[in-house]
mmCIF file of C-alpha atoms and ligand atoms in Angstrom:
data_model
loop_
_atom_site.group_PDB
_atom_site.id
_atom_site.type_symbol
_atom_site.label_atom_id
_atom_site.label_comp_id
_atom_site.label_asym_id
_atom_site.label_seq_id
_atom_site.Cartn_x
_atom_site.Cartn_y
_atom_site.Cartn_z
ATOM 1 C CA MET E 1 0.163 0.263 0.265
ATOM 2 C CA SER E 2 1.507 3.813 -0.983
ATOM 3 C CA ILE E 3 1.538 5.557 1.983
ATOM 4 C CA LEU E 4 2.700 9.025 -0.520
ATOM 5 C CA THR E 5 2.349 9.596 -3.689
ATOM 6 C CA ILE E 6 3.528 12.661 -5.647
ATOM 7 C CA LYS E 7 1.853 13.580 -8.339
ATOM 8 C CA ASN E 8 3.007 15.948 -10.828
ATOM 9 C CA LEU E 9 5.123 18.100 -8.389
ATOM 10 C CA SER E 10 6.340 21.593 -9.297
ATOM 11 C CA ALA E 11 8.407 23.084 -6.485
ATOM 12 C CA GLY E 12 11.388 26.260 -6.442
ATOM 13 C CA TYR E 13 12.419 29.063 -3.684
ATOM 14 C CA SER E 14 11.034 31.502 -6.751
ATOM 15 C CA GLU E 15 9.458 32.300 -9.506
ATOM 16 C CA THR E 16 11.504 29.264 -11.417
ATOM 17 C CA TYR E 17 10.830 25.666 -10.563
ATOM 18 C CA ILE E 18 13.636 23.991 -9.314
ATOM 19 C CA VAL E 19 12.100 20.103 -9.731
ATOM 20 C CA SER E 20 8.902 20.141 -12.267
ATOM 21 C CA ASN E 21 6.828 17.214 -13.186
ATOM 22 C CA ILE E 22 7.531 14.410 -10.099
ATOM 23 C CA ASP E 23 5.455 11.578 -9.670
ATOM 24 C CA MET E 24 7.125 9.789 -6.706
ATOM 25 C CA VAL E 25 5.493 7.028 -4.995
ATOM 26 C CA VAL E 26 6.629 5.205 -1.377
ATOM 27 C CA HIS E 27 4.553 2.437 -0.151
ATOM 28 C CA GLU E 28 4.582 1.461 3.366
ATOM 29 C CA ASN E 29 8.077 -0.028 4.906
ATOM 30 C CA GLU E 30 9.893 0.922 2.115
ATOM 31 C CA ILE E 31 13.528 2.252 1.751
ATOM 32 C CA VAL E 32 13.164 4.629 -1.135
ATOM 33 C CA THR E 33 16.494 6.629 -2.491
ATOM 34 C CA ILE E 34 16.611 9.488 -4.692
ATOM 35 C CA ALA E 35 19.781 10.103 -6.399
ATOM 36 C CA GLY E 36 21.258 12.047 -8.662
ATOM 37 C CA THR E 37 24.010 15.082 -9.705
ATOM 38 C CA ASN E 38 24.828 18.044 -7.764
ATOM 39 C CA GLY E 39 21.954 20.637 -7.965
ATOM 40 C CA ALA E 40 19.464 18.318 -9.514
ATOM 41 C CA GLY E 41 16.693 18.768 -6.748
ATOM 42 C CA LYS E 42 16.993 16.046 -4.788
ATOM 43 C CA SER E 43 16.665 18.336 -0.949
ATOM 44 C CA THR E 44 14.243 20.504 -3.177
ATOM 45 C CA VAL E 45 12.047 17.427 -3.033
ATOM 46 C CA LEU E 46 12.158 16.488 0.422
ATOM 47 C CA LYS E 47 11.856 20.377 1.367
ATOM 48 C CA ALA E 48 8.678 20.379 -0.621
ATOM 49 C CA VAL E 49 7.142 17.672 1.276
ATOM 50 C CA MET E 50 7.492 19.294 4.264
ATOM 51 C CA GLY E 51 6.466 22.368 3.384
ATOM 52 C CA LEU E 52 8.974 24.681 3.386
ATOM 53 C CA LEU E 53 8.917 26.089 0.246
ATOM 54 C CA PRO E 54 7.733 29.119 -1.265
ATOM 55 C CA ARG E 55 6.570 27.605 -5.118
ATOM 56 C CA VAL E 56 4.757 24.591 -4.833
ATOM 57 C CA GLU E 57 2.266 22.994 -7.162
ATOM 58 C CA GLY E 58 1.105 19.516 -8.321
ATOM 59 C CA SER E 59 0.207 17.002 -5.489
ATOM 60 C CA ALA E 60 1.073 15.063 -2.358
ATOM 61 C CA VAL E 61 -0.992 13.001 -0.557
ATOM 62 C CA PHE E 62 -0.246 11.037 2.710
ATOM 63 C CA LEU E 63 -1.889 8.363 4.011
ATOM 64 C CA GLY E 64 -5.232 9.605 2.125
ATOM 65 C CA THR E 65 -4.380 13.697 2.768
ATOM 66 C CA GLU E 66 -3.299 16.056 0.623
ATOM 67 C CA LEU E 67 0.223 17.849 2.591
ATOM 68 C CA LEU E 68 0.418 20.644 0.520
ATOM 69 C CA ARG E 69 -1.578 23.226 1.185
ATOM 70 C CA GLN E 70 -0.640 21.907 5.098
ATOM 71 C CA PRO E 71 1.929 23.863 7.564
ATOM 72 C CA THR E 72 4.857 22.142 8.251
ATOM 73 C CA GLU E 73 3.475 20.825 11.572
ATOM 74 C CA ASP E 74 0.748 19.450 10.777
ATOM 75 C CA ARG E 75 2.186 17.105 8.016
ATOM 76 C CA ILE E 76 4.782 16.228 11.512
ATOM 77 C CA ARG E 77 2.024 15.498 13.111
ATOM 78 C CA SER E 78 0.185 13.229 10.666
ATOM 79 C CA GLY E 79 3.334 11.237 10.701
ATOM 80 C CA ILE E 80 6.448 12.697 8.645
ATOM 81 C CA THR E 81 9.569 13.608 9.809
ATOM 82 C CA TYR E 82 12.731 15.231 8.176
ATOM 83 C CA VAL E 83 16.541 15.166 8.978
ATOM 84 C CA PRO E 84 18.097 17.915 6.775
ATOM 85 C CA GLN E 85 21.055 18.034 4.795
ATOM 86 C CA VAL E 86 22.366 20.413 7.451
ATOM 87 C CA ALA E 87 21.936 21.469 11.062
ATOM 88 C CA ASN E 88 20.094 18.611 11.406
ATOM 89 C CA VAL E 89 20.369 18.589 15.615
ATOM 90 C CA PHE E 90 20.792 21.674 18.345
ATOM 91 C CA GLY E 91 25.134 22.126 18.027
ATOM 92 C CA SER E 92 24.691 24.122 21.411
ATOM 93 C CA MET E 93 22.801 21.730 23.459
ATOM 94 C CA THR E 94 23.113 19.079 25.543
ATOM 95 C CA VAL E 95 22.186 15.555 24.061
ATOM 96 C CA TYR E 96 19.689 15.571 26.626
ATOM 97 C CA GLU E 97 18.467 18.439 25.603
ATOM 98 C CA ASN E 98 17.748 17.613 22.138
ATOM 99 C CA LEU E 99 15.449 15.271 22.893
ATOM 100 C CA GLN E 100 14.127 16.225 25.560
ATOM 101 C CA LEU E 101 13.505 20.075 23.255
ATOM 102 C CA THR E 102 11.624 17.374 20.969
ATOM 103 C CA GLY E 103 9.505 15.318 23.091
ATOM 104 C CA GLU E 104 8.550 18.679 24.473
ATOM 105 C CA ILE E 105 7.606 19.946 20.726
ATOM 106 C CA CYS E 106 5.590 16.853 20.066
ATOM 107 C CA GLY E 107 3.914 16.060 23.410
ATOM 108 C CA ARG E 108 6.194 13.054 23.297
ATOM 109 C CA PRO E 109 8.379 13.381 26.638
ATOM 110 C CA GLN E 110 8.407 9.986 27.571
ATOM 111 C CA GLY E 111 9.928 9.352 23.939
ATOM 112 C CA VAL E 112 13.747 10.831 25.577
ATOM 113 C CA ARG E 113 13.695 7.191 27.534
ATOM 114 C CA GLU E 114 12.275 5.566 24.042
ATOM 115 C CA MET E 115 14.903 7.085 21.872
ATOM 116 C CA PHE E 116 18.034 6.590 24.979
ATOM 117 C CA GLU E 117 16.865 2.572 25.050
ATOM 118 C CA LEU E 118 17.182 2.505 21.342
ATOM 119 C CA PHE E 119 20.501 4.356 20.609
ATOM 120 C CA PRO E 120 22.322 3.474 24.272
ATOM 121 C CA VAL E 121 25.543 5.773 22.780
ATOM 122 C CA LEU E 122 23.055 8.958 23.291
ATOM 123 C CA ALA E 123 22.405 7.227 26.711
ATOM 124 C CA GLU E 124 25.896 7.463 27.021
ATOM 125 C CA ARG E 125 26.369 10.785 25.713
ATOM 126 C CA ARG E 126 23.504 12.576 27.395
ATOM 127 C CA GLY E 127 25.220 15.386 28.869
ATOM 128 C CA THR E 128 27.646 16.260 25.388
ATOM 129 C CA TYR E 129 26.747 19.152 23.491
ATOM 130 C CA ALA E 130 25.629 18.171 20.492
ATOM 131 C CA GLU E 131 28.031 20.258 18.493
ATOM 132 C CA SER E 132 30.813 17.805 20.229
ATOM 133 C CA LEU E 133 29.173 14.679 18.916
ATOM 134 C CA SER E 134 31.423 12.737 16.461
ATOM 135 C CA GLY E 135 29.938 12.529 12.912
ATOM 136 C CA GLY E 136 28.189 9.065 13.343
ATOM 137 C CA GLU E 137 26.916 10.136 17.291
ATOM 138 C CA ARG E 138 25.338 13.313 15.726
ATOM 139 C CA GLN E 139 23.770 11.629 12.878
ATOM 140 C CA GLN E 140 22.450 9.184 15.712
ATOM 141 C CA LEU E 141 21.090 12.000 17.532
ATOM 142 C CA ALA E 142 18.973 13.316 14.682
ATOM 143 C CA PHE E 143 17.581 9.795 13.894
ATOM 144 C CA ALA E 144 16.168 9.850 17.353
ATOM 145 C CA ARG E 145 14.775 13.589 16.559
ATOM 146 C CA ALA E 146 13.347 12.186 13.877
ATOM 147 C CA LEU E 147 11.730 9.266 15.475
ATOM 148 C CA LEU E 148 10.636 10.829 18.658
ATOM 149 C CA PRO E 149 7.572 11.775 17.164
ATOM 150 C CA ARG E 150 6.304 7.859 15.840
ATOM 151 C CA PRO E 151 6.742 8.791 12.551
ATOM 152 C CA LYS E 152 5.611 6.560 10.108
ATOM 153 C CA LEU E 153 7.919 7.559 6.963
ATOM 154 C CA ILE E 154 11.090 9.517 7.481
ATOM 155 C CA LEU E 155 12.804 11.593 4.558
ATOM 156 C CA LEU E 156 16.834 12.026 4.997
ATOM 157 C CA ASP E 157 18.638 14.030 3.306
ATOM 158 C CA GLU E 158 22.370 12.629 2.211
ATOM 159 C CA PRO E 159 22.743 11.124 6.021
ATOM 160 C CA SER E 160 25.636 9.585 5.553
ATOM 161 C CA ALA E 161 27.337 13.149 3.903
ATOM 162 C CA ALA E 162 30.362 14.273 5.499
ATOM 163 C CA LEU E 163 30.948 10.437 7.069
ATOM 164 C CA SER E 164 34.050 8.344 6.626
ATOM 165 C CA PRO E 165 33.363 4.757 4.877
ATOM 166 C CA ALA E 166 33.136 2.729 8.101
ATOM 167 C CA LEU E 167 30.412 5.558 10.004
ATOM 168 C CA THR E 168 28.940 5.116 6.419
ATOM 169 C CA GLY E 169 28.816 1.547 7.574
ATOM 170 C CA GLN E 170 27.328 2.337 10.207
ATOM 171 C CA VAL E 171 24.452 5.028 9.648
ATOM 172 C CA PHE E 172 23.328 2.798 6.441
ATOM 173 C CA GLU E 173 23.035 0.206 9.169
ATOM 174 C CA GLU E 174 20.758 2.406 10.928
ATOM 175 C CA VAL E 175 18.869 3.136 8.098
ATOM 176 C CA LYS E 176 17.700 -0.320 7.347
ATOM 177 C CA ARG E 177 16.786 -0.679 10.823
ATOM 178 C CA LEU E 178 14.331 1.947 10.883
ATOM 179 C CA LYS E 179 12.641 -0.493 8.280
ATOM 180 C CA THR E 180 12.222 -2.784 10.784
ATOM 181 C CA MET E 181 10.951 -0.564 12.928
ATOM 182 C CA GLY E 182 7.685 -0.560 10.371
ATOM 183 C CA VAL E 183 8.882 3.643 9.284
ATOM 184 C CA ALA E 184 9.183 4.017 5.369
ATOM 185 C CA VAL E 185 12.349 5.855 4.702
ATOM 186 C CA LEU E 186 12.796 8.553 1.866
ATOM 187 C CA MET E 187 16.466 9.562 1.611
ATOM 188 C CA VAL E 188 18.660 11.075 -0.914
ATOM 189 C CA GLU E 189 21.835 9.582 -1.243
ATOM 190 C CA GLN E 190 25.155 10.731 -2.791
ATOM 191 C CA ARG E 191 26.858 7.319 -2.417
ATOM 192 C CA ALA E 192 23.966 5.785 -4.595
ATOM 193 C CA ARG E 193 25.354 2.689 -5.552
ATOM 194 C CA GLN E 194 25.626 1.883 -1.775
ATOM 195 C CA ALA E 195 22.690 3.111 -0.755
ATOM 196 C CA LEU E 196 20.538 1.011 -3.845
ATOM 197 C CA ALA E 197 21.861 -2.007 -2.837
ATOM 198 C CA PHE E 198 19.316 -2.100 0.231
ATOM 199 C CA SER E 199 16.479 0.304 -1.221
ATOM 200 C CA ASP E 200 13.570 -1.262 -2.201
ATOM 201 C CA ARG E 201 13.008 1.131 -5.360
ATOM 202 C CA GLY E 202 14.980 4.061 -6.496
ATOM 203 C CA TYR E 203 14.350 7.132 -8.567
ATOM 204 C CA ILE E 204 17.414 8.691 -10.455
ATOM 205 C CA LEU E 205 17.079 13.009 -10.515
ATOM 206 C CA ASP E 206 18.449 15.070 -13.294
ATOM 207 C CA ALA E 207 18.469 18.597 -13.930
ATOM 208 C CA GLY E 208 14.613 19.144 -11.823
ATOM 209 C CA LYS E 209 13.769 16.069 -13.736
ATOM 210 C CA ILE E 210 13.201 12.067 -12.576
ATOM 211 C CA VAL E 211 15.489 10.716 -15.603
ATOM 212 C CA LEU E 212 14.755 6.863 -14.196
ATOM 213 C CA SER E 213 13.034 5.084 -11.825
ATOM 214 C CA GLY E 214 12.717 1.492 -10.717
ATOM 215 C CA THR E 215 14.195 -1.288 -7.961
ATOM 216 C CA GLY E 216 17.393 -0.600 -6.222
ATOM 217 C CA ALA E 217 18.846 -3.440 -8.313
ATOM 218 C CA ASP E 218 17.601 -2.426 -11.833
ATOM 219 C CA LEU E 219 18.850 0.645 -11.196
ATOM 220 C CA LEU E 220 22.076 -0.588 -10.516
ATOM 221 C CA GLY E 221 21.513 -3.729 -13.190
ATOM 222 C CA ASN E 222 21.709 -0.760 -15.885
ATOM 223 C CA GLU E 223 25.073 0.168 -16.422
ATOM 224 C CA GLU E 224 24.915 2.762 -18.645
ATOM 225 C CA MET E 225 22.485 5.212 -16.494
ATOM 226 C CA ALA E 226 24.487 3.511 -13.659
ATOM 227 C CA GLU E 227 27.702 4.632 -15.002
ATOM 228 C CA LEU E 228 26.256 8.437 -15.642
ATOM 229 C CA TYR E 229 24.707 9.364 -12.408
ATOM 230 C CA LEU E 230 25.443 6.769 -9.872
ATOM 231 C CA GLY E 231 29.405 7.279 -9.924
ATOM 232 C CA ARG E 232 32.189 4.976 -10.817
ATOM 233 C CA HIS E 233 32.031 1.748 -9.459
ATOM 234 C CA PRO E 234 33.708 1.615 -5.388
ATOM 235 C CA GLN E 235 35.626 -1.502 -6.215
ATOM 236 C CA PRO E 236 37.919 -1.620 -9.289
ATOM 237 C CA GLN E 237 36.479 -4.531 -11.279
ATOM 238 C CA THR E 238 39.206 -7.583 -12.401
ATOM 239 C CA ALA E 239 38.756 -10.409 -14.755
ATOM 240 C CA ASP E 240 37.658 -12.793 -12.498
ATOM 241 C CA ALA E 241 35.330 -10.679 -10.223
HETATM 242 N N1 ATP R 1 17.491 28.384 -0.728
HETATM 243 C C1 ATP R 1 18.003 28.433 -1.755
HETATM 244 N N2 ATP R 1 17.200 29.298 -2.498
HETATM 245 C C2 ATP R 1 17.481 29.311 -4.035
HETATM 246 N N3 ATP R 1 17.775 27.990 -4.573
HETATM 247 C C3 ATP R 1 18.082 27.465 -4.397
HETATM 248 C C4 ATP R 1 18.624 27.073 -3.141
HETATM 249 N N4 ATP R 1 18.724 25.875 -2.394
HETATM 250 C C5 ATP R 1 18.436 26.162 -3.339
HETATM 251 N N5 ATP R 1 18.219 26.305 -4.670
HETATM 252 C C6 ATP R 1 18.368 26.366 -6.148
HETATM 253 O O1 ATP R 1 18.285 24.324 -6.756
HETATM 254 C C7 ATP R 1 18.386 23.898 -6.884
HETATM 255 C C8 ATP R 1 18.788 22.386 -6.797
HETATM 256 O O2 ATP R 1 19.038 22.585 -5.404
HETATM 257 P P1 ATP R 1 19.030 20.969 -4.109
HETATM 258 O O3 ATP R 1 19.220 21.391 -3.095
HETATM 259 O O4 ATP R 1 17.831 20.443 -4.644
HETATM 260 O O5 ATP R 1 20.248 20.150 -5.274
HETATM 261 P P2 ATP R 1 20.579 18.825 -4.439
HETATM 262 O O6 ATP R 1 19.748 18.238 -5.517
HETATM 263 O O7 ATP R 1 20.145 18.115 -3.115
HETATM 264 O O8 ATP R 1 22.134 18.559 -4.503
HETATM 265 P P3 ATP R 1 23.169 18.363 -3.483
HETATM 266 O O9 ATP R 1 23.604 16.973 -4.128
HETATM 267 O O10 ATP R 1 24.185 19.130 -4.021
HETATM 268 O O11 ATP R 1 22.946 18.132 -2.693
HETATM 269 C C9 ATP R 1 20.357 24.855 -7.079
HETATM 270 O O12 ATP R 1 21.425 23.908 -8.166
HETATM 271 C C10 ATP R 1 20.014 26.206 -6.621
HETATM 272 O O13 ATP R 1 19.843 26.648 -7.569
HETATM 273 MG MG1 MG R 2 21.051 18.297 -1.096
#
């Protein structure tokens, strides 16, 4: 069953549209990855779904309700949360304060304890200022803030950005864990080959339009498009591979 259906979405920051005529679907409990070159409009699609852009047309229906004319708070209340590409935690607040504030805003103060159970590292670091966390820890805090309101869909904008390959692996494990918790994920990723390998489906954006969509395996198997849009193969090809 689809939980988010985007139809004919066009969006931008001023008169001109940055993305246009986007059709996208996220089914219940799916991981869906949006890939594409820098500036293609990937973050813009997520911002449009969250209600953070001045210019949006088309439709985005979430669990039967049209989102595009709702304020952002109502979208969050209806079950969508968002982890932005940058500035996804309050750096000058401690881990505990970050979660406590999020719990207060969404009316779930008990969520703080739940998140400490889900992310033991955060419980250990509860008194640490978010700006002093390692990149991987900070991403866990950002995920915890997004999970606290008990969403049905989380939008993640480049969760692996600025992380080492080892930490990227850890963050991707966290993304898979969201799925096991029954949360659907719509994720933008620059490390697209790695992300598509565990995604149910994906979309490739170029210059504000969808140029290809399919299962993760389909997209990875399309050598010509993969070469163009998904970057070079991470492992060198060997004759007996
Ligand atoms: N705040 C903004 N104000 C005006 N224009 C913007 C703004 N943010 C982005 N844009 C424009 O929208 C285009 C698409 O930006 P977007 O951030 O959606 O790309 P992206 O695919 O997420 O790229 P990246 O991979 O670099 O994060 C940019 O090239 C830029 O011209
Ligand atoms: Mg972006």
